Coordinates of C-alpha atoms and ligand atoms in Angstrom, one line a residue:
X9 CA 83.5 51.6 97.7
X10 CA 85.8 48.3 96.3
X11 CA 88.1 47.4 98.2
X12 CA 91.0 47.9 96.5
X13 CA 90.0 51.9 96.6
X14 CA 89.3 51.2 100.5
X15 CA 92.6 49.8 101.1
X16 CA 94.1 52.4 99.6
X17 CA 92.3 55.5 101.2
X18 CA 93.8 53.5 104.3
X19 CA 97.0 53.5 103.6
X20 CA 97.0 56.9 102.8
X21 CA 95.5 58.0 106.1
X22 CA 98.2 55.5 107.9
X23 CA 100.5 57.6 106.2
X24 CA 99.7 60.7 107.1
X25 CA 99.0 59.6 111.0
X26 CA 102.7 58.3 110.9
X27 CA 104.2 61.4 109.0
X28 CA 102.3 64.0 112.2
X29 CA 102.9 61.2 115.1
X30 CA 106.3 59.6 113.8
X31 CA 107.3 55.7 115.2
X32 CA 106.9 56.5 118.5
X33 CA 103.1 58.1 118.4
X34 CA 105.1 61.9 119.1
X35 CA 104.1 64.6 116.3
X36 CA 107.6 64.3 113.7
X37 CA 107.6 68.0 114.8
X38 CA 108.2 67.7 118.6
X39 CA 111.4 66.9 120.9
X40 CA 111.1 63.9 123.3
X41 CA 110.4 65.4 126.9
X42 CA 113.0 65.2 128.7
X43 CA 115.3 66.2 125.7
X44 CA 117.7 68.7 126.8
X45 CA 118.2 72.0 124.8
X46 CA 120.9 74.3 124.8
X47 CA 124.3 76.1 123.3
X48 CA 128.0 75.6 123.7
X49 CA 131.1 77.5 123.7
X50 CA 134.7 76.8 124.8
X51 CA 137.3 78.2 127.3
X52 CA 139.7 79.5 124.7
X53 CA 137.4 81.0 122.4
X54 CA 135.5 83.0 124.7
X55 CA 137.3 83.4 128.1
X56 CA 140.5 85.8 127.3
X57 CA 141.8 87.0 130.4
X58 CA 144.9 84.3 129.4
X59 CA 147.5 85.7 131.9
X60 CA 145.4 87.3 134.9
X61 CA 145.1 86.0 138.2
X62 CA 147.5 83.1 137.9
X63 CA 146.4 81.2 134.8
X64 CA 149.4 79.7 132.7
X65 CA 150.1 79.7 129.0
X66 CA 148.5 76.9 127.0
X67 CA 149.2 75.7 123.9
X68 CA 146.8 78.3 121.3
X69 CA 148.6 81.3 123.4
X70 CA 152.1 80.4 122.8
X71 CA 151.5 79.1 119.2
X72 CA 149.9 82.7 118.4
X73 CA 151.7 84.5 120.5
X74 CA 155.0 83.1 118.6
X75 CA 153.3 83.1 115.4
X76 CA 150.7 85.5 114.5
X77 CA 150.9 84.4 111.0
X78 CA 148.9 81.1 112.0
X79 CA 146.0 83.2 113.0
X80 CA 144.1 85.3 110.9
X81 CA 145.2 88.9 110.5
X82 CA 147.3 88.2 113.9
X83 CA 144.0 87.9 115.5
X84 CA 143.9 85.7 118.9
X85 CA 142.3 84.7 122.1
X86 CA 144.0 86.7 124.7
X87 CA 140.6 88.9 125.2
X88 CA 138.1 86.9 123.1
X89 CA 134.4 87.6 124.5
X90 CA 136.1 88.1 127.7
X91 CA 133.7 85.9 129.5
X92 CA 136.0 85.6 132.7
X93 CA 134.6 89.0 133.2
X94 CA 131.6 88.7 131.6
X95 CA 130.2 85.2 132.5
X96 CA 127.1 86.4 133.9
X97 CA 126.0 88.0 130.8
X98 CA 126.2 84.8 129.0
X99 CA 124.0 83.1 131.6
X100 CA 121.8 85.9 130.7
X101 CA 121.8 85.3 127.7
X102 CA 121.5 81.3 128.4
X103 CA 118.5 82.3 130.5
X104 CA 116.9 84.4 127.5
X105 CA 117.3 81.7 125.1
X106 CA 115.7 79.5 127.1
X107 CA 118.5 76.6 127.5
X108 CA 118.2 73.7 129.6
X109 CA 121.8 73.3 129.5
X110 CA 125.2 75.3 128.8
X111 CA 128.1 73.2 127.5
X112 CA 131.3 74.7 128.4
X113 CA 134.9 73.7 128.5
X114 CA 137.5 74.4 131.6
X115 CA 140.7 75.5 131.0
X116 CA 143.4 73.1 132.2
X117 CA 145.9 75.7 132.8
X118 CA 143.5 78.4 134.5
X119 CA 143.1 75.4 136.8
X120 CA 146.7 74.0 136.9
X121 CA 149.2 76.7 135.3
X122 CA 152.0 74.0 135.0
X123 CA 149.4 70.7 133.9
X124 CA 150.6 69.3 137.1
X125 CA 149.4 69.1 140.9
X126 CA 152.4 71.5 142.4
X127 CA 149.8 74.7 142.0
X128 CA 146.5 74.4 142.1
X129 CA 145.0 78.0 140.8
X130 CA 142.2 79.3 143.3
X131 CA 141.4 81.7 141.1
X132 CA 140.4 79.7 138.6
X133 CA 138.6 77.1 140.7
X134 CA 136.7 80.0 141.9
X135 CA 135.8 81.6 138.6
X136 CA 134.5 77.9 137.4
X137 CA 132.3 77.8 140.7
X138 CA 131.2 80.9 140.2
X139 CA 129.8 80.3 136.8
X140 CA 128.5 77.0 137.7
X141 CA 126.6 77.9 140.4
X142 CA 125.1 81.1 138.5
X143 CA 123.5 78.6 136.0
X144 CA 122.5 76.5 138.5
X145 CA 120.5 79.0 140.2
X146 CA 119.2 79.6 136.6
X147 CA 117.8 76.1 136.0
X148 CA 120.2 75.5 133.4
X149 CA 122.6 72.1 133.5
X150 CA 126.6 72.8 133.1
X151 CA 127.9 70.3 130.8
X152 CA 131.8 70.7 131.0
X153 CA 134.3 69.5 128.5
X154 CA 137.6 69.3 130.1
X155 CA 139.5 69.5 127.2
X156 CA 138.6 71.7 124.2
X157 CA 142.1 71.8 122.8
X158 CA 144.4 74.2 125.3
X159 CA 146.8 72.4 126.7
X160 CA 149.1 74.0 129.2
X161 CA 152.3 74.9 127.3
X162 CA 154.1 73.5 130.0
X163 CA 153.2 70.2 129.2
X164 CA 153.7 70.7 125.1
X165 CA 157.4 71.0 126.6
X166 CA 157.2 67.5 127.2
X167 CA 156.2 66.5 124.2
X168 CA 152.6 67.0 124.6
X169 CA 149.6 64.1 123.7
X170 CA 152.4 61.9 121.4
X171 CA 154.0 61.5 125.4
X172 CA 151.8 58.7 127.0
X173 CA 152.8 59.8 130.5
X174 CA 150.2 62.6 129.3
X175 CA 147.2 60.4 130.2
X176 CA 148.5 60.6 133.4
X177 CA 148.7 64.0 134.0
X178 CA 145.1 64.5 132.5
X179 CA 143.9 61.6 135.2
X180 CA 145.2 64.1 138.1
X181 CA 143.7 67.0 136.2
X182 CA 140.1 65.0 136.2
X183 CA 140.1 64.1 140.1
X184 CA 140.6 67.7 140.5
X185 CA 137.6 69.1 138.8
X186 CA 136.0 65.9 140.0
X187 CA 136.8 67.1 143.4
X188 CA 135.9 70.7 142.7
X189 CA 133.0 70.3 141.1
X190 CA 131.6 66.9 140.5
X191 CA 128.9 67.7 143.1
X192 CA 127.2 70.0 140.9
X193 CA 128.7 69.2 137.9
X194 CA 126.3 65.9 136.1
X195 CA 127.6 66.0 132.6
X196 CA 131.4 65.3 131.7
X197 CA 133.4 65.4 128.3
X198 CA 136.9 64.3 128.3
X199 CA 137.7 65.5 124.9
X200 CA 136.6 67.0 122.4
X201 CA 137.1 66.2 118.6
X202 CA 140.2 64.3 119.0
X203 CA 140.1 64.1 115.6
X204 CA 140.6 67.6 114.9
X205 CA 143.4 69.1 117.6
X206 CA 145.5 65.4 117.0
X207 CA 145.8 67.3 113.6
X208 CA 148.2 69.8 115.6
X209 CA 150.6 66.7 115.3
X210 CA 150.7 66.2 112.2
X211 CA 151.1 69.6 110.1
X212 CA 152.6 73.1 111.2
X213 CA 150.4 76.0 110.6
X214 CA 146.9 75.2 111.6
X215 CA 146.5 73.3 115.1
X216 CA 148.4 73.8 118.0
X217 CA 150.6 73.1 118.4
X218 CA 152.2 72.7 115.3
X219 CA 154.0 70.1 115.3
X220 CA 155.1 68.7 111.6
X221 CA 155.1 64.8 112.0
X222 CA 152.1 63.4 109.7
X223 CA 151.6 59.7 110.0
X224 CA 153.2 59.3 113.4
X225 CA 152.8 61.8 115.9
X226 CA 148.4 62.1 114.9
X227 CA 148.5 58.6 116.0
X228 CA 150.8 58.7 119.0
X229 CA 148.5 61.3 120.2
X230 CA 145.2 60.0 119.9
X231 CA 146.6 56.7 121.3
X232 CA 147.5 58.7 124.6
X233 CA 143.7 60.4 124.0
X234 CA 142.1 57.2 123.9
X235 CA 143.9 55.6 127.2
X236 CA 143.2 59.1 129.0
X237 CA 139.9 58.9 128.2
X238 CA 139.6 55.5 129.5
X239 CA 141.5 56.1 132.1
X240 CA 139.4 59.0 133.8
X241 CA 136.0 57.2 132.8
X242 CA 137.3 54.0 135.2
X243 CA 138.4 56.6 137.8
X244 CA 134.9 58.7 137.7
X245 CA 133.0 55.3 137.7
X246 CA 134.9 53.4 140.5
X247 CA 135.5 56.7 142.3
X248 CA 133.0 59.0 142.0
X249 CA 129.7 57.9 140.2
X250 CA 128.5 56.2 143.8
X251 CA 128.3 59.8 145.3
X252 CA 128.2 62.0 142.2
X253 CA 126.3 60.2 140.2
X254 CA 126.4 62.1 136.7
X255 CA 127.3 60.6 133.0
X256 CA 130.4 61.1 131.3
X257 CA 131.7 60.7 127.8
X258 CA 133.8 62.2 124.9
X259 CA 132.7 64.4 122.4
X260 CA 133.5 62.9 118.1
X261 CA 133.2 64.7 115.0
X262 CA 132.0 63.3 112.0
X263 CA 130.2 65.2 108.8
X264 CA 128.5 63.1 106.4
X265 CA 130.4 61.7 103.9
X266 CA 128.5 60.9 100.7
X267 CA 129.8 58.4 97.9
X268 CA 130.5 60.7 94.9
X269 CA 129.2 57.6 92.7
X270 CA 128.0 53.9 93.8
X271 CA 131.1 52.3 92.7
X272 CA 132.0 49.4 94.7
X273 CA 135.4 51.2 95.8
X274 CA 133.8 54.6 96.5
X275 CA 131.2 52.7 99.3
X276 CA 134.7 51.1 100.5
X277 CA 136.1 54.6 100.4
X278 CA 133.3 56.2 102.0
X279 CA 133.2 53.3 104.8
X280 CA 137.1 53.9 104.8
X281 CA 136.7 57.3 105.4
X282 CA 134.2 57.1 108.6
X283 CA 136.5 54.3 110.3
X284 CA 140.0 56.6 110.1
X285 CA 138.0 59.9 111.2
X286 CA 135.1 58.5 113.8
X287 CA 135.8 54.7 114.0
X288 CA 139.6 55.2 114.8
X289 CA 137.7 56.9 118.5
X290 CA 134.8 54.9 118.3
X291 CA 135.7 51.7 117.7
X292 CA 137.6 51.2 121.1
X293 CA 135.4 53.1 123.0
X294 CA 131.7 51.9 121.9
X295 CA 132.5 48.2 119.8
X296 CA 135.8 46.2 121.2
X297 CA 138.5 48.5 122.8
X298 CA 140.4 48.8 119.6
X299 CA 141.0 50.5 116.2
X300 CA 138.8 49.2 113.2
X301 CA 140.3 46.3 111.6
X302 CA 140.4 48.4 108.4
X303 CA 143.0 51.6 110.0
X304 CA 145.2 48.8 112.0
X305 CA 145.4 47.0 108.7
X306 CA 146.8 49.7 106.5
X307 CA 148.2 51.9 108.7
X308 CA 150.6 48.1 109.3
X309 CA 150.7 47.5 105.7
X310 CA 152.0 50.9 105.2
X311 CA 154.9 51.1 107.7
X312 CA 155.8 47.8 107.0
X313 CA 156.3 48.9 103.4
X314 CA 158.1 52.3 104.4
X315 CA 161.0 49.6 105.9
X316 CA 159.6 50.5 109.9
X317 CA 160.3 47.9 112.7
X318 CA 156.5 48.9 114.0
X319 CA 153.2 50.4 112.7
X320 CA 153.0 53.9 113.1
X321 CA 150.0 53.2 115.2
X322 CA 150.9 52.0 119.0
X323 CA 148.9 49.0 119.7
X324 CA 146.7 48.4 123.2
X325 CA 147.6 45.9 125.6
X326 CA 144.9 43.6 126.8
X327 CA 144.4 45.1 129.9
X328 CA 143.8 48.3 128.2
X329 CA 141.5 47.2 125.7
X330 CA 139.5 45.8 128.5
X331 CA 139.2 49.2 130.0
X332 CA 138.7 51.5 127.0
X333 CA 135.9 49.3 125.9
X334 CA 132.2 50.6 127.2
X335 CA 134.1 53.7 128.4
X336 CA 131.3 56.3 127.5
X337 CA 127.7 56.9 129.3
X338 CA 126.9 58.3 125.8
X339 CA 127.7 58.8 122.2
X340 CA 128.8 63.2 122.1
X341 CA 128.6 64.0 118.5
X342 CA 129.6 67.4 116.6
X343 CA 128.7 67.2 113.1
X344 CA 128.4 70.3 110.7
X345 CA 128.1 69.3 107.1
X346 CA 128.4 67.0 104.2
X347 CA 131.5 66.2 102.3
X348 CA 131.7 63.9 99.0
X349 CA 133.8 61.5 99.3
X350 CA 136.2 59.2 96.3
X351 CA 139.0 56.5 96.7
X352 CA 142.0 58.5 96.0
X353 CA 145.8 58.2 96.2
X354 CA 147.0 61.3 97.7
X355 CA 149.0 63.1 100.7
X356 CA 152.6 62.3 101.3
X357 CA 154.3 59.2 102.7
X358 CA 153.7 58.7 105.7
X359 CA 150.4 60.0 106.7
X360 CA 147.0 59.8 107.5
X361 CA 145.4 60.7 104.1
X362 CA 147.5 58.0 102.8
X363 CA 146.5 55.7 104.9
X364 CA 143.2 56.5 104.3
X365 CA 142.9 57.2 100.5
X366 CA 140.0 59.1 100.4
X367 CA 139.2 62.3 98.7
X368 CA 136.8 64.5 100.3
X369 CA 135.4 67.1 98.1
X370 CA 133.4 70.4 99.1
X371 CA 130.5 71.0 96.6
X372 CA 130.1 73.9 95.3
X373 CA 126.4 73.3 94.8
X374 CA 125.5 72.9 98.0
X375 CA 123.9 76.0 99.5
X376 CA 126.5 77.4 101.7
X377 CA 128.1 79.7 104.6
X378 CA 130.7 82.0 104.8
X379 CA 133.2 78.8 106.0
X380 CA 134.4 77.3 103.3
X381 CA 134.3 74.0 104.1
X382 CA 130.3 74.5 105.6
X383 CA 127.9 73.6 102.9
X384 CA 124.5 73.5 104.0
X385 CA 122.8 69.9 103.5
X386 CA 120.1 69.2 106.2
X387 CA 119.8 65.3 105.3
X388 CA 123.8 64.9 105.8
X389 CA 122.7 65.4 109.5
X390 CA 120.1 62.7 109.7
X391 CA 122.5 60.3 107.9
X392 CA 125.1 60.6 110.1
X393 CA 123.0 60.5 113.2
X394 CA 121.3 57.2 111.7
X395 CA 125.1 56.4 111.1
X396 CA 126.3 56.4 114.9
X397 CA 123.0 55.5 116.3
X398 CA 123.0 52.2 114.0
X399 CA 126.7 51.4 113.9
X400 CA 127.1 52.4 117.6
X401 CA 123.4 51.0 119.4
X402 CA 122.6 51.1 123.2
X403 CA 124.6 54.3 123.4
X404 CA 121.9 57.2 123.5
X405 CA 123.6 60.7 121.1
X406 CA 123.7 63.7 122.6
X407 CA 124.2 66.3 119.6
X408 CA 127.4 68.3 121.4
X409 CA 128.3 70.9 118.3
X410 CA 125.9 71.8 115.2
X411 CA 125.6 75.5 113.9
X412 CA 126.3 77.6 111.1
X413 CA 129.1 80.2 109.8
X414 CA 128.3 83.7 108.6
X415 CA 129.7 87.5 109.0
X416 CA 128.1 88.4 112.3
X417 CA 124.8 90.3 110.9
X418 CA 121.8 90.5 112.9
X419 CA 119.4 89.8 110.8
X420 CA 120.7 86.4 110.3
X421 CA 118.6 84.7 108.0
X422 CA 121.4 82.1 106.7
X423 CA 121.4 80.9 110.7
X424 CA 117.5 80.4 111.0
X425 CA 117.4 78.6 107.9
X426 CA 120.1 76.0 108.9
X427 CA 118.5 75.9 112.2
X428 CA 115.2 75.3 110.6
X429 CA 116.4 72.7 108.6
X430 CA 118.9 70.8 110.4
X431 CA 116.8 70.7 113.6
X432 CA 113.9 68.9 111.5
X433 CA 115.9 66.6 109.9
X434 CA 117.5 65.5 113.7
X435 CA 113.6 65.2 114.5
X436 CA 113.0 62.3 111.8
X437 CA 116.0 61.1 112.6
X438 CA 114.4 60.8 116.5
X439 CA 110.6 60.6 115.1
X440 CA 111.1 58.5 111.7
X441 CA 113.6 57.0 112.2
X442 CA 113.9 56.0 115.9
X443 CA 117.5 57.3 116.6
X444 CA 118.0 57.9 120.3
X445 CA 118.9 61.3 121.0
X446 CA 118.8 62.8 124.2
X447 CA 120.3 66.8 123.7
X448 CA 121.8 69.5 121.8
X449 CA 123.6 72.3 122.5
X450 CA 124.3 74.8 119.1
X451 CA 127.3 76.0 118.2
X452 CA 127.7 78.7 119.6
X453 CA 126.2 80.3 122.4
X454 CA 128.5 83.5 121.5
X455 CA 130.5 85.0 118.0
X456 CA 133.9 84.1 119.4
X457 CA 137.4 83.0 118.4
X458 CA 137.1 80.6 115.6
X459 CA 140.8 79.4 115.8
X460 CA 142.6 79.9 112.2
X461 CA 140.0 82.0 111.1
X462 CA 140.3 84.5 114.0
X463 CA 137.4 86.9 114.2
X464 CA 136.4 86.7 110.5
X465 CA 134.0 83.7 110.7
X466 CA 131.3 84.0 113.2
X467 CA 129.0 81.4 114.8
X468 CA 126.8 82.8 117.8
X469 CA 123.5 82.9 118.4
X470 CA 124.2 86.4 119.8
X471 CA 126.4 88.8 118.5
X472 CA 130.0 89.9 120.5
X473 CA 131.0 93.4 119.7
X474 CA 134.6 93.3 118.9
X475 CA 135.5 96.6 118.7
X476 CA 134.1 97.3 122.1
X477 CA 135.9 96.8 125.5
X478 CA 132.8 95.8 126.8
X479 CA 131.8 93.0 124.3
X480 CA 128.3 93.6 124.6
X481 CA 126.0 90.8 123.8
X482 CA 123.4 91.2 121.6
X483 CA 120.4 88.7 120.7
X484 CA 120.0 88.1 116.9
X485 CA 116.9 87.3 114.8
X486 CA 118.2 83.5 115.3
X487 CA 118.2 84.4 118.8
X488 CA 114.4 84.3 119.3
X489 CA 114.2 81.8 116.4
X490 CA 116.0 79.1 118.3
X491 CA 114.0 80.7 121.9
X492 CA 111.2 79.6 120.7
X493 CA 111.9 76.2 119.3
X494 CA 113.6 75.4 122.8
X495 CA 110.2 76.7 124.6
X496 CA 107.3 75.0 122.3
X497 CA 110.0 72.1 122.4
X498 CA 109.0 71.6 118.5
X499 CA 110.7 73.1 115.4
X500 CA 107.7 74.9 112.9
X501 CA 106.0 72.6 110.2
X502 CA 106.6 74.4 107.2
X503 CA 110.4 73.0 108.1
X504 CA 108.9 69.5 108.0
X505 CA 107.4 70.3 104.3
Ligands
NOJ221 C1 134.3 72.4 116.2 C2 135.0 72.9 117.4 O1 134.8 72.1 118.5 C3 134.8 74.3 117.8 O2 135.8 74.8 118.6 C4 134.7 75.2 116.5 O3 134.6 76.5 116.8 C5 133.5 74.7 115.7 N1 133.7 73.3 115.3 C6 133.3 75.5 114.4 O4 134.3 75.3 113.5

């Protein structure tokens, strides 16, 4: 044989042993060990029960309550999946898919009706106990967001997140579920995708709640976000880590964002684009304890040239800076699809888009699912994981939100595909690529309340009968699909081909 032809058949077979075994001698195909597995949900898409046993309004039951209009075909979350009756079924149905952990999100004002300390809800401290220790006696971890975007209405009457003496209140709030449940309790999110509910700020309609001041009041309220972030991470690691000893972190959303051409301003635009939606979070969190250079600079330049005495976007003190930066155990990442994105001129003066100039464009192409804005593009996802896990090193990614949209049918072939697909391309990323990613839990556990869209767009892994007053559960085809990826702890080759 020469040795040219030698070298080659070599290389091949070095090839192929790296393509089954990956960088770090694991088959591409197969999740790390210790990787935990599981499926999320949040309090006011699935609890209901929003005025029994002491819980107060928030700020999704007054919104659509006051507005049916927002919602879709008046549709809203007073009964949802009715999970504060039913959370044992869903533990059940944890149990049966095989989850190593259960990502859910407490209800502030189940817990404190008013947002403040003068009445502390048993009831609700009791139903949260209750459901943790079920799916502890399960095996399965609780990973609880604190904040999944119902704020007690009581404190929207204060002005809500744009108020910083909000960070305050949501410090108190912490030390009580710290208090309550930080024994059991090993995984904490703060918040989740500020980036979404700050929206609620800036544009009536859409988020609650609903308050039209674009430009200012999205960045008066993730500037509160931020320093209550901060500010609970310092108290669970001075406070609480010694004796409780779990992680905690904040959950950030980010799709892919492709250039629509290679145009030296479409990579700015497309680097623009990730530092006003993830960097504005991630930035002070996981590199220096501020904003990206590029959102202080133009978000300045802007006010300055709209005749402002200050930015529209509050500036940290030093001493804040110091103790937002490293604030995070872990990177929590929701990520869905993939968007193209091109330097544009567009929304009015003042706001965000403008700041930003970027337009992101669905296309139409792209396979897709019954969400508009959900294309289906498997290699977005490893892209953007790459993304965090280069721009953002040392902190390991734990996948918080991925899943797909369709009509609720059993037989859900659309959700095993994206499964198939997306869970490969998360393996090269982890396998190929070397991307350190330590869980998962799909979105969703249950069909339930998909804000604006109501009932009409549904995510679960099992079905939620609507109709019925009993809600019952029932596994789909994806439901055994996803069973047994979480068992062999690998996702099937012929997704890999
Ligand atoms: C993100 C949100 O966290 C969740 O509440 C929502 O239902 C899903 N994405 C799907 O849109």
């Amino acid at each position: 044989m020469a040795l040219t032809t030698l070298y080659v058949e070599l290389l091949s077979f070095a090839c192929l042993l790296a393509a089954i075994h990956g960088v770090n001698g694991r088959a591409v195909n197969q999740f790390p060990e210790d990787f935990l597995l599981g499926a999320a949900t949040a309090s006011y898409q699935i609890e209901g029960a929003w005025n029994e046993d002491g819980k107060g309004e928030n700020i999704w039951d007054h919104m659509l309550h006051e507005h049916p209009e927002y919602g879709n075909n008046g549709e809203n979350g007073d009964v949802a999946c009715d999970s504060y009756h039913k959370y044992a079924e869903d533990v059940q149905a944890l149990k049966d898919l095989g989850a190593k952990v259960y990502r859910f999100s407490i209800s502030w004002s189940r817990i404190l009706p008013t947002g403040d300390l003068d009445v502390i809800n048993q009831a609700g401290i009791d139903y949260y106990n209750n459901l943790i220790n079920l799916l502890l006696e399960n095996g399965i971890e609780p990973m609880v967001t604190m904040y999944h975007w119902d704020l007690p209405q009581a404190l929207q009457y204060l002005g809500g997140w744009p108020n910083p003496i909000l960070a305050d209140y949501f410090l108190e709030y912490a030390r009580v579920l710290f208090d309550n449940f930080g024994d059991r309790v090993k995984w904490w999110l703060t918040f989740n995708e500020p980036y979404t509910f700050t929206r609620g700020y800036a544009s009536s309609g859409s988020q609650a709640p609903s308050q039209n001041a674009p430009g200012i009041g999205d960045y008066l309220a993730a500037h509160t976000v931020i320093r209550a972030h901060g500010m609970v991470y310092r108290l669970y690691d001075e406070q609480y880590r010694p004796t409780q000893n779990g992680k905690i972190s904040i959950t950030l959303n980010c799709d892919w964002f492709e250039p629509y051409n290679d145009l030296e301003e479409t990579l700015e635009a497309q680097e623009r684009m990730f530092q006003f939606q993830l960097g504005l979070y991630a930035n002070p969190i996981y590199v220096d304890g501020d904003y990206p250079a590029v959102v202080r600079e133009r978000v300045d330049n802007n006010s300055r040239a709209e005749g402002r005495p200050r930015s529209r976007l509050p500036s940290f003190t030093e001493e804040e800076k110091r103790m937002i930066n490293g604030s995070a155990d872990f990177f929590g990442l929701n990520s869905y699809t993939t968007m193209l994105v091109i330097s544009a001129a567009l929304g009015h003066s003042p706001s965000m888009d403008l700041d930003c100039g970027v337009l992101r464009i669905i296309n139409f192409t792209w396979p897709s699912s019954s969400a508009i804005w959900l294309k289906v593009v498997p290699w977005g996802f490893r892209n953007i994981v790459n993304w965090v896990s280069s721009r953002y090193p040392n902190y390991p990614i734990f996948i918080a939100e991925n899943g797909y949209a369709d009509t609720g049918e059993l037989d859900d072939e659309g959700r095993i595909s994206y499964y198939g697909q997306y869970l490969a391309e998360l393996l090269k990323a982890i396998n190929e690529d070397g991307a350190n990613v330590i869980g998962y839990t799909a979105w969703s556990l249950l069909d339930n309340f998909e804000w604006n869209s109501g009932y009409s767009q549904k995510f679960g892994i099992y079905q939620v009968d609507f109709d019925s007053t009993e809600r019952t559960r029932t596994p789909k085809a994806s439901t055994s699909f996803l069973a047994n990826i979480y068992r062999n702890m690998s996702v099937p080759e012929e997704y890999f081909q």
